Tab-separated table of C-alpha atoms in Angstrom:
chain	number	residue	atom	x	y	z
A	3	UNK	CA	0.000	0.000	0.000
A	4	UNK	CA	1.672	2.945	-1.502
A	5	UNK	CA	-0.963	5.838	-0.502
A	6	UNK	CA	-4.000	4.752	2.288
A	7	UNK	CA	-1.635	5.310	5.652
A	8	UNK	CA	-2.440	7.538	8.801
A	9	UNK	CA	-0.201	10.306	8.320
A	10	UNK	CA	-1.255	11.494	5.055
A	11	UNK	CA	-0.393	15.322	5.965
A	12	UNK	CA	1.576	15.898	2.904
A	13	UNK	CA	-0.938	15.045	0.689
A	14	UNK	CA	-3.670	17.276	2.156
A	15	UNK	CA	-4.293	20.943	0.827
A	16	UNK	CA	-5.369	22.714	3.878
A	17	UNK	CA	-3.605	23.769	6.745
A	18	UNK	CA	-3.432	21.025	9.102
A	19	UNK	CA	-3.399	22.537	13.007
A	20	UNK	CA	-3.800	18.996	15.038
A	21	UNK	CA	-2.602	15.835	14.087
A	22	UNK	CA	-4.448	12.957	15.002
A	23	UNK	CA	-3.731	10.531	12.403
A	24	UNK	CA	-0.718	9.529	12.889
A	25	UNK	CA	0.684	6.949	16.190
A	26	UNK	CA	3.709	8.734	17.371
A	27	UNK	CA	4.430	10.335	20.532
A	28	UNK	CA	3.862	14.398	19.837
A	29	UNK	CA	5.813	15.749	22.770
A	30	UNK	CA	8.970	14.785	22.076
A	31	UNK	CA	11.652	18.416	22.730
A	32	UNK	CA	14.361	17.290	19.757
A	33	UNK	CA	16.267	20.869	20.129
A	34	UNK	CA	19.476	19.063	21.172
A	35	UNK	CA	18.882	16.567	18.884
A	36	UNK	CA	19.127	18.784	16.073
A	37	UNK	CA	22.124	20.632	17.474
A	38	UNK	CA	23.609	17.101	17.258
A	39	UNK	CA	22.933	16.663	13.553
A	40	UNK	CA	23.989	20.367	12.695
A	41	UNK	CA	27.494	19.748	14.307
A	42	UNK	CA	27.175	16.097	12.167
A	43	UNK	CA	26.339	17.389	9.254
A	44	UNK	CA	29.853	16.665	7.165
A	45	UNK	CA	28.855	13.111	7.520
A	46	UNK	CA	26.479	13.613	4.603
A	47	UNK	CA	29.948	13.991	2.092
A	48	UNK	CA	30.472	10.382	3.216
A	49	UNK	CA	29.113	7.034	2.531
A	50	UNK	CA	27.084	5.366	5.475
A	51	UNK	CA	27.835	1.867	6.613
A	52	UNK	CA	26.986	-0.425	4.552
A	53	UNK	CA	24.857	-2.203	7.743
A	54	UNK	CA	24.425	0.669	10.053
A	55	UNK	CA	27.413	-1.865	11.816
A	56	UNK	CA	27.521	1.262	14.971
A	57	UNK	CA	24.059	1.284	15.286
A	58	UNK	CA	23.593	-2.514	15.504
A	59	UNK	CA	26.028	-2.528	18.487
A	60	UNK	CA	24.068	-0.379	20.734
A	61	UNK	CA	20.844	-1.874	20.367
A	62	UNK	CA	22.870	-4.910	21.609
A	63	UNK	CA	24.227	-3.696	23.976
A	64	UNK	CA	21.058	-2.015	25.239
A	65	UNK	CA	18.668	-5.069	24.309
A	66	UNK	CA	21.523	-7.527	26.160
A	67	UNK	CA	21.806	-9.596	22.461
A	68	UNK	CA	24.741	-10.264	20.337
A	69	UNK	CA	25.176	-8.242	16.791
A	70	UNK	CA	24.253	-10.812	14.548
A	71	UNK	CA	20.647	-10.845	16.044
A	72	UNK	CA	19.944	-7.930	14.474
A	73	UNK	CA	19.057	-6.182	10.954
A	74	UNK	CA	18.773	-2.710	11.243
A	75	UNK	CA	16.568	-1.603	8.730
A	76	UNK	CA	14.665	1.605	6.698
A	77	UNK	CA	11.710	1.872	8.823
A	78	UNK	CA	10.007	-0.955	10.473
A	79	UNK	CA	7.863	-1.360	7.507
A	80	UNK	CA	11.275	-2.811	5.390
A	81	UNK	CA	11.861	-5.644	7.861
A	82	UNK	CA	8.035	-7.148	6.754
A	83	UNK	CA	9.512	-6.792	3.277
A	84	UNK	CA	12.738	-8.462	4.023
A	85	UNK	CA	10.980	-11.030	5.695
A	86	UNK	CA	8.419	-11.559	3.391
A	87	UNK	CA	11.356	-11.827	0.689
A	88	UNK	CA	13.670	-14.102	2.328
A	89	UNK	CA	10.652	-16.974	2.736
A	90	UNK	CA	9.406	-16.077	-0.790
A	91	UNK	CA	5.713	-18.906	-1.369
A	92	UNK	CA	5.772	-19.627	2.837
A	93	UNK	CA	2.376	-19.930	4.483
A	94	UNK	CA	1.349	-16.981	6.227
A	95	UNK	CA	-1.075	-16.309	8.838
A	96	UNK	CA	-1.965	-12.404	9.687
A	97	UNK	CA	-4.300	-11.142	12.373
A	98	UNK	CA	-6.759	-8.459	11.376
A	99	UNK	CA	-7.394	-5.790	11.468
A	100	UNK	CA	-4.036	-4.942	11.939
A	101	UNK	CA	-1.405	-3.009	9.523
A	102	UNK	CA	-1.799	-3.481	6.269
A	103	UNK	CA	1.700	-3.925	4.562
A	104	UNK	CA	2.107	-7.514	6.459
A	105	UNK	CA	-0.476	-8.801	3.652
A	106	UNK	CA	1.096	-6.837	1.080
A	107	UNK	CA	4.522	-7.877	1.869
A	108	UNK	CA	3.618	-11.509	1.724
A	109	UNK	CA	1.450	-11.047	-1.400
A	110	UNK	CA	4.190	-9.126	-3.169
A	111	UNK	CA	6.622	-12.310	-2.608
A	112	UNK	CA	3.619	-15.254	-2.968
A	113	UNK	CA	2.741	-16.206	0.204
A	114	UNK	CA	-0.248	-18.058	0.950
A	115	UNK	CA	-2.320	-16.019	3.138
A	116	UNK	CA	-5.192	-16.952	5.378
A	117	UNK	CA	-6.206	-14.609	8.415
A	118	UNK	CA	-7.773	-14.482	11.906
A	119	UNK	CA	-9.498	-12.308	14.147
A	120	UNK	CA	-7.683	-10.332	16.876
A	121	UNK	CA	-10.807	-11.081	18.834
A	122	UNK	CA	-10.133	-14.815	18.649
A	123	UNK	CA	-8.687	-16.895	21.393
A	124	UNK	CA	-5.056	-17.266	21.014
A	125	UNK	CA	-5.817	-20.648	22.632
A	126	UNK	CA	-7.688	-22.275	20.070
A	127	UNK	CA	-5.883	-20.779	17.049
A	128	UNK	CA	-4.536	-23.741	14.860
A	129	UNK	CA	-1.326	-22.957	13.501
A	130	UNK	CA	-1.143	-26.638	11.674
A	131	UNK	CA	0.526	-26.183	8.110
A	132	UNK	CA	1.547	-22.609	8.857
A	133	UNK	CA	5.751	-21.013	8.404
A	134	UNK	CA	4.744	-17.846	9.628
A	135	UNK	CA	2.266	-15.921	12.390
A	136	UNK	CA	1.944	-12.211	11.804
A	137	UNK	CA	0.845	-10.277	15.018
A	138	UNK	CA	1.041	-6.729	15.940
A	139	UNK	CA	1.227	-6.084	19.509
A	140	UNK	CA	0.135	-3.590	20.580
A	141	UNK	CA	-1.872	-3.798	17.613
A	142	UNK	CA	-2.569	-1.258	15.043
A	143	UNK	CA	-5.082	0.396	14.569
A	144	UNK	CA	-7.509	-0.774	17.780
A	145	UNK	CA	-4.528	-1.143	20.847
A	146	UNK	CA	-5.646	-4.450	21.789
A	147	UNK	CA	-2.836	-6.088	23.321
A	148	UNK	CA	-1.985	-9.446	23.689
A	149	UNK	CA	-0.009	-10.016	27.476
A	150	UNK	CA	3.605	-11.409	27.177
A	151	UNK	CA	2.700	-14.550	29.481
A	152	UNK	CA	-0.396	-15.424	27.115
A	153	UNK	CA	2.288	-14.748	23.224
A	154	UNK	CA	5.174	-16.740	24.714
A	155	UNK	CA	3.026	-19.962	25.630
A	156	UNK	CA	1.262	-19.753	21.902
A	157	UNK	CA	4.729	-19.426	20.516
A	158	UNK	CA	5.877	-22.256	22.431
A	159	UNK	CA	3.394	-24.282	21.795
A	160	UNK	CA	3.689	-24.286	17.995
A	161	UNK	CA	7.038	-24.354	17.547
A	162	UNK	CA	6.945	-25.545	13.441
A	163	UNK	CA	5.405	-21.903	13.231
A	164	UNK	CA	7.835	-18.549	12.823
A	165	UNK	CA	6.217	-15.581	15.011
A	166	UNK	CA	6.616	-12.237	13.503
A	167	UNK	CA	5.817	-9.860	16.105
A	168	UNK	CA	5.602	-6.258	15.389
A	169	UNK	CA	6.463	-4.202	18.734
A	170	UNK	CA	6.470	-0.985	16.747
A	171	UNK	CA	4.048	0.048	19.815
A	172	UNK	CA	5.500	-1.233	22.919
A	173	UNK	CA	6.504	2.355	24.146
A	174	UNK	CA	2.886	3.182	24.335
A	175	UNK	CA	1.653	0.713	27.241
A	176	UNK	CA	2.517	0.065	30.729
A	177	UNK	CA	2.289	-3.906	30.355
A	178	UNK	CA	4.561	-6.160	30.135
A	179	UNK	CA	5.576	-7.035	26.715
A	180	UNK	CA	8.000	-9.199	24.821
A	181	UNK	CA	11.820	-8.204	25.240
A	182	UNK	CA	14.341	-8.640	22.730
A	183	UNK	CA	16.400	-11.256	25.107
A	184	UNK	CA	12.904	-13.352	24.481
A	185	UNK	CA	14.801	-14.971	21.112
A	186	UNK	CA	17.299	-17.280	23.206
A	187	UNK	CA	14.474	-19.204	24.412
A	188	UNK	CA	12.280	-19.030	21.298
A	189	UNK	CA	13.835	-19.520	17.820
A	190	UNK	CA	10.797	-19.388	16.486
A	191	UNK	CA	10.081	-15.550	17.060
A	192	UNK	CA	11.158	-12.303	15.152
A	193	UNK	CA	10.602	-8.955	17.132
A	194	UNK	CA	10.092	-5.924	15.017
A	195	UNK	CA	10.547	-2.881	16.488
A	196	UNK	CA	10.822	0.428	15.693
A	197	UNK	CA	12.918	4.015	16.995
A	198	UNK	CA	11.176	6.479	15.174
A	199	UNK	CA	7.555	6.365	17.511
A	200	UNK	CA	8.407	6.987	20.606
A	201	UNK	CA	10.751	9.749	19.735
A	202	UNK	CA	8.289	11.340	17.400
A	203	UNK	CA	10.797	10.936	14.597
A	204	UNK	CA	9.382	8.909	11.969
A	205	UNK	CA	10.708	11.111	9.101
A	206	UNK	CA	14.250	9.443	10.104
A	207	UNK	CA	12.735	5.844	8.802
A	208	UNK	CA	14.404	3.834	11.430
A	209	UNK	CA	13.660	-0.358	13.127
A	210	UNK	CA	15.502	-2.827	13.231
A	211	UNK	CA	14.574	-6.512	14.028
A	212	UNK	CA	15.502	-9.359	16.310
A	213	UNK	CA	15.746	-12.954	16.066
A	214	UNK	CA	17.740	-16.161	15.979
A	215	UNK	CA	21.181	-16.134	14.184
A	216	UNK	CA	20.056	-18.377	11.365
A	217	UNK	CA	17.566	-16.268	10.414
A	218	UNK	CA	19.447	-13.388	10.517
A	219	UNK	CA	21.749	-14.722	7.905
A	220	UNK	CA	18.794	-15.858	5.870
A	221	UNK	CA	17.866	-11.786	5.809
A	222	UNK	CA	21.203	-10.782	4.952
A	223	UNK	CA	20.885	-12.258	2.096
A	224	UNK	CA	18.325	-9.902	0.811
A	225	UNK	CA	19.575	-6.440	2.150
A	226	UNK	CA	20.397	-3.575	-0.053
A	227	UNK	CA	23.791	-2.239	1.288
A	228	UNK	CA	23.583	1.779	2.255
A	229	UNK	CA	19.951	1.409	3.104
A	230	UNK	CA	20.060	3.111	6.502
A	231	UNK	CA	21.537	6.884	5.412
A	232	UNK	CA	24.187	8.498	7.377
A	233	UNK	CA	21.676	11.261	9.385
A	234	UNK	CA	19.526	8.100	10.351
A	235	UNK	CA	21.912	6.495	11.960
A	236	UNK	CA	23.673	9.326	13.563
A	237	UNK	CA	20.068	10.340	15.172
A	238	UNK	CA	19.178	6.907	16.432
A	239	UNK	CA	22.861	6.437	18.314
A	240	UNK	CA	22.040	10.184	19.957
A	241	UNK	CA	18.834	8.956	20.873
A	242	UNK	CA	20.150	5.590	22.019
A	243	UNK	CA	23.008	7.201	24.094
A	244	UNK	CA	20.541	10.055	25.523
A	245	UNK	CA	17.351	8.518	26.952
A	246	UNK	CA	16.842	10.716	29.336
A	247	UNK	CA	16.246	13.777	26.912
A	248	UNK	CA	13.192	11.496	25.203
A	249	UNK	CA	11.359	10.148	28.359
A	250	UNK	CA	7.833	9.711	26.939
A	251	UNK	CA	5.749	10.341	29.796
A	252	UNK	CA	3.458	7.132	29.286
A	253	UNK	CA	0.927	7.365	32.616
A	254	UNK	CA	0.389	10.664	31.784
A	255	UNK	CA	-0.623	10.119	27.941
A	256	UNK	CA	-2.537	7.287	28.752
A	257	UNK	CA	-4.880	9.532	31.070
A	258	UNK	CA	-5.086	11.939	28.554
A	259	UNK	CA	-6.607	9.125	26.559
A	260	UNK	CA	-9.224	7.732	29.191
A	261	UNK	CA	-10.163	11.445	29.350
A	262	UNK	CA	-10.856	11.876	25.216
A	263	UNK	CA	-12.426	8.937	25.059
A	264	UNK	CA	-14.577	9.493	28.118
A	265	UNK	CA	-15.335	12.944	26.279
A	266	UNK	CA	-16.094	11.021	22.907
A	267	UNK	CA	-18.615	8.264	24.622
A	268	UNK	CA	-20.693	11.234	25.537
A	269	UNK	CA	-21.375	12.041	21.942
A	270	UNK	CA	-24.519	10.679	20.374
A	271	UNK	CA	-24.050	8.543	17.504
A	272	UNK	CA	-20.364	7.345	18.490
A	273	UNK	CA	-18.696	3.788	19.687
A	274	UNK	CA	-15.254	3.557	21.052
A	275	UNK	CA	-13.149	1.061	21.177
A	276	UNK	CA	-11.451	0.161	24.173
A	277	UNK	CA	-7.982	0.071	24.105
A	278	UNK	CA	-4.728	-0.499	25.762
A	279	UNK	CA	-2.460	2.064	24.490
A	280	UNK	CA	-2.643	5.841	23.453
A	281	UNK	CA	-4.387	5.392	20.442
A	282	UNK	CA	-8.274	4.138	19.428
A	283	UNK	CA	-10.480	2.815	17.201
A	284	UNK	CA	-13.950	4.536	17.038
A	285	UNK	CA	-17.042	4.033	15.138
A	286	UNK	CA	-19.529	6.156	13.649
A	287	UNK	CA	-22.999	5.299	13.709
A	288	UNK	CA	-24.045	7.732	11.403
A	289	UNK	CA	-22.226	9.303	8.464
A	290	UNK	CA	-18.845	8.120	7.353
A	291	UNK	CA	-15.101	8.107	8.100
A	292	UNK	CA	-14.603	9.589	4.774
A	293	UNK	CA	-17.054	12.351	5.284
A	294	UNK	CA	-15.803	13.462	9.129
A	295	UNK	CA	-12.342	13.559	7.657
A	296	UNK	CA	-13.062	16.099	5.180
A	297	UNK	CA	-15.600	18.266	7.438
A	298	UNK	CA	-12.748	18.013	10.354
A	299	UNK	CA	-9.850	19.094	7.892
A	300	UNK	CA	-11.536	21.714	5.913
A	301	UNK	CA	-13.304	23.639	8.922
A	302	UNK	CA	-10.991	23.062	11.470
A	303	UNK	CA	-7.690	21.517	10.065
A	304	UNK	CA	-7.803	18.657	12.634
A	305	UNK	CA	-6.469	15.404	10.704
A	306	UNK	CA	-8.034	11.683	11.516
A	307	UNK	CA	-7.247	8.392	10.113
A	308	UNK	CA	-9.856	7.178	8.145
A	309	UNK	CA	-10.141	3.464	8.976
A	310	UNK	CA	-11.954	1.874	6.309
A	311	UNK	CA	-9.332	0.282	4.719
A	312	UNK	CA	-8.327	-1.840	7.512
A	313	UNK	CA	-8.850	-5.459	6.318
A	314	UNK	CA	-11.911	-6.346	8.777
A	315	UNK	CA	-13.476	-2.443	9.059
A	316	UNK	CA	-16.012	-0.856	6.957
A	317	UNK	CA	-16.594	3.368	6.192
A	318	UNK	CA	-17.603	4.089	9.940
A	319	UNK	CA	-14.471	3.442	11.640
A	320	UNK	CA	-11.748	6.011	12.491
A	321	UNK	CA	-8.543	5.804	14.524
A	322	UNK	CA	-7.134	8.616	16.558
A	323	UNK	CA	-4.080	9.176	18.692
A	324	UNK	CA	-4.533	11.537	21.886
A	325	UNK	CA	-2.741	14.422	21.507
A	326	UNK	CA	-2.497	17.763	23.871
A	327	UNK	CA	-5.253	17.765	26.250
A	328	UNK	CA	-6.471	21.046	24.830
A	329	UNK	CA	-6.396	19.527	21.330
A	330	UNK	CA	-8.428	17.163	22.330
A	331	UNK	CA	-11.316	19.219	23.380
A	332	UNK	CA	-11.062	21.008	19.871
A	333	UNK	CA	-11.637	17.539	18.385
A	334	UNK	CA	-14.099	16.795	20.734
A	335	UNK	CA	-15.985	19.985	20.194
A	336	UNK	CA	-15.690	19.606	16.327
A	337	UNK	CA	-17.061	16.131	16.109
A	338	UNK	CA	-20.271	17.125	18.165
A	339	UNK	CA	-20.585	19.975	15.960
A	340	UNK	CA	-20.594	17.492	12.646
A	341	UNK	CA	-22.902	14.737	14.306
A	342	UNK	CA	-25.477	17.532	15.250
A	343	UNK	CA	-25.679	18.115	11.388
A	344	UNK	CA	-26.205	14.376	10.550
């Protein structure tokens, strides 16, 4: 899926004030950060490592894995690619609704796709027949979330299945989720991960994934030397080596969210999801996600992620990510406005 993402902003042609659409943390303060990259600048007259090889060797260190458990890569949304490549006509089961490039990365390379619900339980989903499990956790776009007690027993329990867990999320909950270290005991699992959304960063393009040494070398095989570009890499180590100047204040956000969505289940003609990070599913009962997007954008330049092309949703669902708390009465206040004229 080329066009059809959240965080369409450069396509739109009105101002956009508030920024809903897209699931990254907002508050980030990068000032020093781009001091850093000033002073680094000179680094652009020079080719990049061919692997991102510095890079690789602090998420090691910091994740408490060896190097060659990890492929850095352009953006979380290459590793699916990659992975999807290097197991070209597998068997792959996806969980929707979730994001939509695990299907198209598998179709792209001829996998042989069936799906299940992320409503299903995990303890009566047969894996017979299957190379590959494709879950997002937290998942996008409703932040269900799947415990870490309740993914490692299904992974060890079908152990002729690869996991590919996408943990592009795990910044935005308070639960305990898979680690990294979780691949010594489970060769069977691939953690994706990426930098860019809890720094509020995603311009940069910057994950990486984890998993056994064999199929790290399987992925190798497939990556396109100088893929990670010299200011990438240079951001992510300054990031890596400074976590105190990106503390994402989770508790906080996360009340900000019970408060929108408390707000938005006072509306008539609205459903919301429950979730378990800072971002939602909701559903319109009247009108459509198309329709709200364009009355929100062009009278009050507030942006929302039209849902609808979630495998599994229809034209009434949206997904929004909390923002400032004042923001979020604007939105709020706009929505009631457009349901009162429905």
């Amino acid at each position: 899926m080329l066009f059809g993402h959240g965080d369409d902003f450069y396509n739109s042609q009105n101002e956009i004030k508030i920024n809903f659409s897209s699931n990254v943390w907002h508050g980030a303060n990068l000032d020093k950060l781009k001091e850093h990259l000033i002073l680094e600048f000179d680094k652009l007259t020079r080719y990049p490592e061919p692997d991102a090889a510095s890079l690789k060797r602090l998420l090691a260190r910091r994740h408490e894995i060896k190097e060659d458990n990890i492929v850095v890569t352009n953006g979380s949304i290459t590793a699916f690619y990659l992975l999807a490549q290097a197991w070209q006509g597998a068997k792959s089961k996806i969980a929707i609704p979730s994001f939509a490039e695990y299907e198209d990365a598998c179709r792209l390379h001829g996998h042989e796709i069936t799906f299940f619900s992320t409503s299903d339980d995990l303890s009566e989903l047969s894996l017979d027949g299957q190379d590959f499990c494709w879950i997002c956790n937290p998942n996008n776009p409703d932040g269900k979330l799947i415990h870490r007690t309740e993914l490692l027993t299904l992974i060890a329990a079908n152990r002729q299945t690869t996991f590919i867990v996408d943990q592009a999320y795990v910044a935005f909950t308070t639960e305990d989720m898979l680690k990294p270290s979780d691949i010594h005991n489970h060769e069977n699992l691939i953690i994706v991960q990426s930098i860019s959304k809890a720094y509020n960063v995603p311009g940069l393009r910057i994950g990486y994934l984890v998993a056994s040494p064999a199929i790290i070398k399987e992925i190798n095989k497939y990556i396109i030397p100088w893929s990670i570009n010299a200011i990438a890499i240079e951001a992510s180590k300054y990031i890596l080596i400074h976590p105190a100047q990106f503390t994402l204040p989770i508790r906080k956000w996360q009340r900000e969210t019970a408060e929108l969505i408390y707000q938005l289940s006072k509306l008539d003609g609205v459903e919301v999801i429950p979730t378990a990070t800072t971002f939602f599913l909701l559903r319109l009962k009247k009108g459509t996600a198309a329709e709200l997007k364009k009355y929100l954008l062009d009278n009050h330049g507030i942006l929302i992620r039209d849902a609808s092309n979630f495998r599994g949703l229809d034209e009434t669902y949206i997904r929004l990510s909390t923002q400032k708390s004042d923001e979020n009465q604007l939105l709020v206040n706009a929505m009631r406005e457009w349901l009162d004229q429905q």
